[in-house]
Structure formats: structure tokens, C-alpha cells
Short mmCIF file of C-alpha atoms in Angstrom, two decimals:
data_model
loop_
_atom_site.label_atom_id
_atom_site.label_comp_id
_atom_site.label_asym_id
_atom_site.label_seq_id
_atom_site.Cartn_x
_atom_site.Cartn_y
_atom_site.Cartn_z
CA UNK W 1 -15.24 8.44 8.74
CA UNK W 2 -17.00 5.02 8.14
CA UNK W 3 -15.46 3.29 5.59
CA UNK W 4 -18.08 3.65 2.61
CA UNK W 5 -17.26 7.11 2.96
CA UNK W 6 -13.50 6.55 2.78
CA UNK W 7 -13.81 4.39 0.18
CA UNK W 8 -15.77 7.28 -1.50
CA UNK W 9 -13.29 9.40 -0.45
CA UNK W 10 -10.16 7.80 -2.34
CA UNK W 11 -12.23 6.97 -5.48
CA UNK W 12 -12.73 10.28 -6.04
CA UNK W 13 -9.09 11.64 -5.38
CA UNK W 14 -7.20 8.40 -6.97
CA UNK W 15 -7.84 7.29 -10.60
CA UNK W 16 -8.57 3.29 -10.84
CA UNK W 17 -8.79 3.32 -7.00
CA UNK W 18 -11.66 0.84 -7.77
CA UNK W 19 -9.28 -1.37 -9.00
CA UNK W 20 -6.13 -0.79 -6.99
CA UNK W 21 -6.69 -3.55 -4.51
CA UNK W 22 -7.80 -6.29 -6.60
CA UNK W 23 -4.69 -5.08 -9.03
CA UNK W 24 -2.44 -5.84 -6.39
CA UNK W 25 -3.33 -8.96 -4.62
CA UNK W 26 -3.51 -10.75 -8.00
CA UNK W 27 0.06 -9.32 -8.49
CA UNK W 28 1.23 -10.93 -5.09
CA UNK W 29 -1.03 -13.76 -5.86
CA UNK W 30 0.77 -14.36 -8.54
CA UNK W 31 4.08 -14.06 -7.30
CA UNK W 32 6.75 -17.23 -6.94
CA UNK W 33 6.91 -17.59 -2.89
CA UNK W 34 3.22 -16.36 -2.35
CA UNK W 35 1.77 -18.62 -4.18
CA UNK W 36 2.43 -21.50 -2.46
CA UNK W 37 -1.14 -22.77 -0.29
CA UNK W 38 -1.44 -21.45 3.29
CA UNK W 39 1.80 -18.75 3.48
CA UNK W 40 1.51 -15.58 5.59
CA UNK W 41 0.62 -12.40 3.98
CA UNK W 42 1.11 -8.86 5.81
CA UNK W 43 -1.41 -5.96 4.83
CA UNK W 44 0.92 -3.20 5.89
CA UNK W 45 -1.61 -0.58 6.34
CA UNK W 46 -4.57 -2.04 5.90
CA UNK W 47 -6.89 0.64 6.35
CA UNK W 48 -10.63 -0.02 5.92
CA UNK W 49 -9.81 -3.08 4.47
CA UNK W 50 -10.36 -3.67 0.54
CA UNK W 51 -7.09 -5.19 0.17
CA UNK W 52 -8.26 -7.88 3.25
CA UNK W 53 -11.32 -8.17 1.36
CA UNK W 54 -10.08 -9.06 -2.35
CA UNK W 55 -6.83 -11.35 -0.68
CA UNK W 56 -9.91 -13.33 1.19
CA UNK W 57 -12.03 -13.69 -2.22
CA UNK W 58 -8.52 -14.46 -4.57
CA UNK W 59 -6.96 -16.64 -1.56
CA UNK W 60 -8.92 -17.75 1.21
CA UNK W 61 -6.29 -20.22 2.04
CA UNK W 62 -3.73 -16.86 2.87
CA UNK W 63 -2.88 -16.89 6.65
CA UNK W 64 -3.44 -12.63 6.38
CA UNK W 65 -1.61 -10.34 8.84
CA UNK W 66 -3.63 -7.20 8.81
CA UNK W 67 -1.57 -4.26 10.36
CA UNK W 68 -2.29 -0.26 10.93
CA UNK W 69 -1.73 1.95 13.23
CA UNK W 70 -5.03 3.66 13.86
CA UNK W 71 -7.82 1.55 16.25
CA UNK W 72 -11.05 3.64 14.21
CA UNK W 73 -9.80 1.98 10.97
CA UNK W 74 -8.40 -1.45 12.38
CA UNK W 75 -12.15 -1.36 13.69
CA UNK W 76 -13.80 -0.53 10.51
CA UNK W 77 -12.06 -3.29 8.72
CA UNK W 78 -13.01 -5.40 11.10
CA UNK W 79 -16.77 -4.91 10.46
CA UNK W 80 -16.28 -4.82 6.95
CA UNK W 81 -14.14 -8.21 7.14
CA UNK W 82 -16.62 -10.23 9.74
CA UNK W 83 -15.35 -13.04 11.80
CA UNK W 84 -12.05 -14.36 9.62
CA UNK W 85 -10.33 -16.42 11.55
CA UNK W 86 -6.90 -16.70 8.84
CA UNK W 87 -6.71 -12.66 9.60
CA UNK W 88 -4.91 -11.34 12.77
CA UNK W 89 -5.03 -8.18 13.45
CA UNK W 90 -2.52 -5.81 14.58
CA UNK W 91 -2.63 -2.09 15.97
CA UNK W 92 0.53 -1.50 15.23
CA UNK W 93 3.62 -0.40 12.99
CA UNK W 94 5.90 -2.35 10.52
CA UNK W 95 8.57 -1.18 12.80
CA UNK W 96 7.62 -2.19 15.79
CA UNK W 97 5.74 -5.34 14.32
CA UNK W 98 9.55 -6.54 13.29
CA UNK W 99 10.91 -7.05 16.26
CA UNK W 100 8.23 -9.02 17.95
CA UNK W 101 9.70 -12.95 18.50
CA UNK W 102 8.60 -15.02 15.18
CA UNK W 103 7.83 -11.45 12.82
CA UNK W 104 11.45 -11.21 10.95
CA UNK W 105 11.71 -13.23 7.59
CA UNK W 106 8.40 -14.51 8.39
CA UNK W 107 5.92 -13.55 5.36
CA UNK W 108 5.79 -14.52 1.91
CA UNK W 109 4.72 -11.36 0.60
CA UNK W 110 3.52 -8.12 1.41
CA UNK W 111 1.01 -5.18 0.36
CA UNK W 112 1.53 -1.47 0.95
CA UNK W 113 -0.99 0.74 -1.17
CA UNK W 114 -1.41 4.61 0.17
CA UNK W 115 0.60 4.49 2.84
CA UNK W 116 4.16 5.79 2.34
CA UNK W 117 3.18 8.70 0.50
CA UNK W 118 2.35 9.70 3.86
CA UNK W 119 5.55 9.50 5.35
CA UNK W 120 7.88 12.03 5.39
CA UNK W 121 11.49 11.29 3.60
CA UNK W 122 13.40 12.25 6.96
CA UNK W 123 14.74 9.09 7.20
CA UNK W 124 10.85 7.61 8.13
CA UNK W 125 10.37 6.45 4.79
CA UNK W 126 13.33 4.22 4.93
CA UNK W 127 13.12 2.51 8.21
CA UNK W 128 9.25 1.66 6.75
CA UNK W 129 10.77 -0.13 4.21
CA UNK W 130 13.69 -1.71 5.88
CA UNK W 131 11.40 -3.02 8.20
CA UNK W 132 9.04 -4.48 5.60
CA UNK W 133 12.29 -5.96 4.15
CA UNK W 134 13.11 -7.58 7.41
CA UNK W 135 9.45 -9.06 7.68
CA UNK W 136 9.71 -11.10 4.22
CA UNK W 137 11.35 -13.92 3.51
CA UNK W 138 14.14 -13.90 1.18
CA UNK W 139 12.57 -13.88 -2.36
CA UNK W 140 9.09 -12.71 -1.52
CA UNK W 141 7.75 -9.57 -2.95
CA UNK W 142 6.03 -6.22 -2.08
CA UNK W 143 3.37 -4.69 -3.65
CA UNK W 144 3.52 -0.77 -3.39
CA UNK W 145 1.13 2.36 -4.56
CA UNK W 146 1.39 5.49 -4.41
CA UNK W 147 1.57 8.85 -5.11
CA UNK W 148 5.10 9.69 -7.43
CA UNK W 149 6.37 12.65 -8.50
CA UNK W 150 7.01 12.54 -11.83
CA UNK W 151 10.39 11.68 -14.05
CA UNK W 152 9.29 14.64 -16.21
CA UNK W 153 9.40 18.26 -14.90
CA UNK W 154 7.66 19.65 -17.77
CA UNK W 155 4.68 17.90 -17.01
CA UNK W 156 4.38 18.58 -13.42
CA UNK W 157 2.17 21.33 -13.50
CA UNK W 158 0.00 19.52 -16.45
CA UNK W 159 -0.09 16.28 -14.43
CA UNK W 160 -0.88 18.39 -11.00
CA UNK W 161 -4.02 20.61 -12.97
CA UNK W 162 -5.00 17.23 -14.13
CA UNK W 163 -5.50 15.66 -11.23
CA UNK W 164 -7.46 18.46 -9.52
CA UNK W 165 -9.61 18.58 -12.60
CA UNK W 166 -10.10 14.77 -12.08
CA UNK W 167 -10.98 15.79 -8.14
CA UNK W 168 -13.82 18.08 -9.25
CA UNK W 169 -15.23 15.93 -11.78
CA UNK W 170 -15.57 13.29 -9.37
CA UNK W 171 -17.45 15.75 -7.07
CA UNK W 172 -14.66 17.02 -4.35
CA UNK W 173 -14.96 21.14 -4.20
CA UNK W 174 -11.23 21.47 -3.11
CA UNK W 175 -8.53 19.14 -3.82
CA UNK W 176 -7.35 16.96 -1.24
CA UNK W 177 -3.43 16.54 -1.04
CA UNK W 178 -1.82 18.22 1.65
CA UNK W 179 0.08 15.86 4.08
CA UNK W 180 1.49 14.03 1.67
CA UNK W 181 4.99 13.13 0.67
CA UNK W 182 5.74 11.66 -2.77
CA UNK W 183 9.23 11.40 -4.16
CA UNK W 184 10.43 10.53 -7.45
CA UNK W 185 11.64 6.33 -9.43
CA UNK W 186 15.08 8.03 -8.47
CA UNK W 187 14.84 8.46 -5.07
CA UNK W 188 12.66 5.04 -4.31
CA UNK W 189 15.05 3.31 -6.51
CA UNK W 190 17.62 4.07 -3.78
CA UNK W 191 15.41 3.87 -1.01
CA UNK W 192 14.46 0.57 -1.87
CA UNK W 193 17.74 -0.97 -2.55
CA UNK W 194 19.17 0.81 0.75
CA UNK W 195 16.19 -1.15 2.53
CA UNK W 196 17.39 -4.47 0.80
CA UNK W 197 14.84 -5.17 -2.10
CA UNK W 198 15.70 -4.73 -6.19
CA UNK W 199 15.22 -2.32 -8.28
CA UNK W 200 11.46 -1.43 -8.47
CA UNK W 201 9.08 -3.09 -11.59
CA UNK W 202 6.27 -0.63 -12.38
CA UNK W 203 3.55 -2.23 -13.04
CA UNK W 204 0.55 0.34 -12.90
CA UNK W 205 0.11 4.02 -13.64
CA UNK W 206 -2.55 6.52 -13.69
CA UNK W 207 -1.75 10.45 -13.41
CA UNK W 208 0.77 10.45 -10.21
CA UNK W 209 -0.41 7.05 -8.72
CA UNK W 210 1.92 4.76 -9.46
CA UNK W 211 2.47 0.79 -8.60
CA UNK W 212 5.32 -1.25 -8.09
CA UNK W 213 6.42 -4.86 -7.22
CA UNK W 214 9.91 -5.27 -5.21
CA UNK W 215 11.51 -8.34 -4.19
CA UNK W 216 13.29 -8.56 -0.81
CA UNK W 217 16.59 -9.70 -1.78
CA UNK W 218 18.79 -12.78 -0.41
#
């Protein structure tokens, strides 16, 4: 799929997808260890590349690690992103990215949007964020989206008919969301603290999507 069409795609299955990436690399922008001039930044699933794209317009002094494990979309980021010399780029997983010489403790902050929602919580989910633990440097956040389940069982089916309604209004016949694995604050509170960050700050909402920062602790 060339990446106007995925970018299509998501806007029409993820409320304020339009916003998502610029959201999130002002939050890391923002953030106490990477905003110092010149750190390393990892793009842990970067996808077609909109987060590459807004971290290159908010900080163009960002050294930018841009990792995923699929070539086609590594590739398609690549033509959207044009000859950057601050990004290298990675085919690759956090996991494996971790233990190559130089990769632990080595960034000062991190962006995951979309990408473990697609994991399943069989122990993959952790070892995704352990590793992205291990990459940071002690202090330096994470920014992660994605799909929750909600805190409130009575609104699950509300929240679910919702977002299909939200699906066809934005012009998709069926609704896409098979594949995916969301789990509730509950479980990512523990996943996140087993994998060595805080407690996870919300910081955006809309229907299931949900946002949070985590800092890698010391």
C-alpha cells in the first residue's frame, strides 16, 4: 500500500490520527532529557513515516533512529523522508536493535504510536517494552498510542458501536480491527513497570485510542 493510502487508511479507522504524530513529538520534544540540542531519538516503528516527518520539522537538530521491521514501509518512509542524513534507518526490531554494541541506554527518548496493539500479550508485549527500556537512557521518556480497552465495561459495547460508526462515516464499508491486541491502564500499568518505566501519564484520548508518556526509570 503506498503510503498516502495508509495514511488514508488510519485516518479513517483512528480519531485525531491527523494529529497523533505531531501530538507526540511535541510531547517528547518537550520532555527534560530530549530536549537537550543534537540527542538521539528512536522511532520504534516508524511506519510510513509521519512521526520522522513532524520530529524533522519540530527538531531538525534530532539525530533520529528510524526502526521497523517491514522493508515495503522502511522504503516508503524513505521516499516520503528524502535524503536526511540525521535519520538512520533500521530494518529491524527493538529487540534485536538492543543488543547491537552502542544501542543500550543510548537514546534520549522514544516514540511508539500503533504498534503494540499489534502484539500479542504472550509475553511479546513485554520483551517490546523491556527492550525499549533498555534503549533509553535513564530519565528519558516514551511516547505510546494505542488502542486500550476500556476501564469501564459498561461502555464497551457503546465505545466498540462507536467506533465502527466512526469507520463508516469516514468511508470504510467494514470495520477494520482484527489482528489486534489491546489490553486495559491495569494491565500496561504492570507491564510497564515490569519493563522498568513509571506508572503511565495519559495524556490523549479519543474513543479506544489512547496516549501515554513513560519514563524509563533509574
Amino acid at each position: 500500500m503506498q503510503s498516502s493510502g495508509y495514511e488514508r487508511l488510519q485516518s479513517q479507522v483512528i480519531p485525531g490520527y491527523g494529529s497523533l504524530a505531531r501530538l507526540s513529538v511535541a510531547l517528547l520534544a518537550a520532555s527534560p532529557v530530549a530536549a537537550e540540542p543534537g540527542v538521539d531519538v528512536l522511532v520504534a516503528g516508524c511506519g510510513t513515516g509521519s512521526e520522522l516527518l513532524e520530529a524533522v520539522a519540530q527538531r531538525p537538530d534530532w539525530c533520529l533512529t528510524a526502526l521497523d521491521p517491514s522493508a515495503e514501509m522502511l522504503q516508503e518512509a524513505r521516499q516520503r523522508l528524502g535524503d536526511q542524513a540525521a535519520i538512520q534507518w533500521q530494518q529491524s526490531t527493538v529487540e534485536a536493535l538492543v543488543d547491537a554494541p552502542g544501542m543500550a541506554g543510548r537514546f534520549a527518548g522514544a516514540l511508539s504510536v500503533l504498534v503494540l496493539q499489534s502484539l500479542p500479550d504472550d509475553g511479546s508485549k513485554l520483551a517490546f517494552l523491556t527492550a525499549l527500556a533498555r534503549c533509553l537512557k535513564p530519565g528519558a521518556q516514551l511516547v505510546l498510542v494505542d488502542l486500550m480497552q476500556t476501564s469501564l465495561p459498561s461502555l464497551e459495547g457503546q465505545l466498540d458501536q462507536a467506533w465502527r460508526g466512526f469507520q463508516r462515516a469516514s468511508g470504510l464499508e467494514c470495520s477494520l480491527q482484527d489482528g489486534l491486541h489491546p489490553i486495559g491502564l491495569a494491565r500496561l500499568t504492570s507491564l510497564v513497570n515490569a519493563a522498568g518505566f513509571g506508572d503511565p501519564a495519559r495524556i490523549f484520548q479519543a474513543l479506544g485510542f489512547e496516549g501515554f508518556l513513560l519514563q524509563r526509570l533509574s
